[in-house]
């Protein structure tokens, strides 16, 4: 859905109202709680694929956070649906069809949930599900059930997509093991820097497309209204004119390098409130900070030989192996 003007601002306010500091703290706590439970399960297995497992952990956490806690036997099925939708985002062919197929199932669940909340058959605490179910559009009308269901999924699905960032954090720790100790002994600001650098260095959506709304010229190229343009998010985060040694993973660069709204643009550029920048950025940053802590403190594990290469042509990007961990012990 691409909106502009009042309708866009109004919809954006709804998303941003969900991610205030208190809500993010609660999300972080729930993520940690579900992660710690999962570690006990992982410890009974020879190995786990971290990407798949993190999809489950985040699904359980975000649904509970939204006011829709899942029964344990429901978590895997919902996680598989969200993961398939995420994988289908940038795909053509079977990966995309599977995403669509499973999306239809999730949309039925979301519509049913909206109807139950509205009719009073389901009581939900304050949170994303209630906010979306009772949200009125810029003209004061309740969203139709289908749109409200899609908006609910628009909160849950991209949050589950953050499993990729958790896996990127695990790869960063594997490739730069001195950061394990640095995070174990570090404070909140070291986790903040680590999270920012994971978001800068690793690709998620390498680029996005959009239409030009106001004509402008850039490096001799004229962009006219209506032209399609591609924004190179990954390239901008690795621009050697902006970042010193851009290929180096160095969270401490943020000790001295102050960033503005157009520097680190994996979630878009500019302001979230006034432009199209992602309203979910706080969720990603919060989750990565929690994951940085949990990966080094909640468990010990080994990373067996595997193909951790990340293909930039696969959108959203992920390591080929999904990041296998073995010999997991709770710490
Ligand atoms: C995996 C982490 C995520 C990444 C990498 C990401 C990335 C992006 C990007 C690049 C945009 C376009 C920004 C632009 O056009 O300037 C965007 C827009 C958006 N994202 Fe995210 N996002 C993520 C998570 C989330 C989450 C958790 C939510 C929901 C809470 C969310 C909801 C949205 C919405 C509603 C928009 C449209 C904003 C607008 O048009 O004003 N995203 N996201």
XYZ file of C-alpha atoms and ligand atoms in Angstrom, residues 8 12 15 154-155 158-159 161-162 165 204-205 208 233 266-269 275-280 283-284, ligand 1:
69
model
C -0.474 8.335 4.686
C 1.721 6.174 9.795
C 2.063 2.352 13.307
C 1.783 -5.656 8.367
C 2.871 -5.377 11.986
C 7.983 -7.647 9.233
C 8.679 -8.148 12.926
C 11.427 -10.862 9.331
C 13.868 -9.528 11.906
C 19.013 -9.669 11.613
C 18.393 -7.108 4.283
C 16.590 -5.409 1.428
C 13.982 -0.374 -2.993
C 20.283 0.972 0.467
C 18.471 0.086 5.818
C 15.004 1.241 6.983
C 14.776 4.175 4.578
C 16.006 7.751 4.914
C 8.290 10.676 5.302
C 8.208 7.037 4.249
C 10.947 5.822 6.581
C 10.029 2.539 8.240
C 8.070 2.826 11.502
C 9.435 -0.576 12.555
C 11.629 -2.883 16.727
C 14.698 -3.967 14.759
C 13.204 -6.470 9.161
C 13.281 -5.212 9.472
C 12.701 -4.155 8.562
C 13.301 -3.566 7.479
C 14.695 -3.837 6.925
C 12.356 -2.613 6.963
C 12.604 -1.799 5.879
C 11.719 -0.882 5.369
C 12.005 0.006 4.272
C 13.325 0.066 3.495
C 10.892 0.754 4.057
C 10.714 1.830 2.982
C 11.230 3.142 3.498
C 11.193 4.261 2.469
O 10.433 4.173 1.474
O 11.930 5.244 2.680
C 9.907 0.338 5.030
C 8.635 0.863 5.115
C 7.689 0.419 6.005
N 7.853 -0.513 7.007
Fe 9.529 -1.520 7.415
N 11.216 -2.650 7.720
C 11.387 -3.559 8.725
C 10.505 -3.848 9.753
C 9.242 -3.316 9.877
C 8.331 -3.549 10.966
C 8.653 -4.404 12.196
C 7.174 -2.880 10.687
C 5.901 -2.810 11.494
C 5.839 -2.517 12.742
C 7.358 -2.218 9.424
C 6.405 -1.456 8.772
C 6.658 -0.658 7.668
C 5.660 0.230 7.058
C 4.199 0.388 7.480
C 6.315 0.911 6.010
C 5.710 1.964 5.064
C 6.059 3.323 5.657
C 5.557 4.509 4.856
O 5.187 4.350 3.686
O 5.536 5.624 5.411
N 8.620 -2.488 8.963
N 10.423 -0.644 5.831
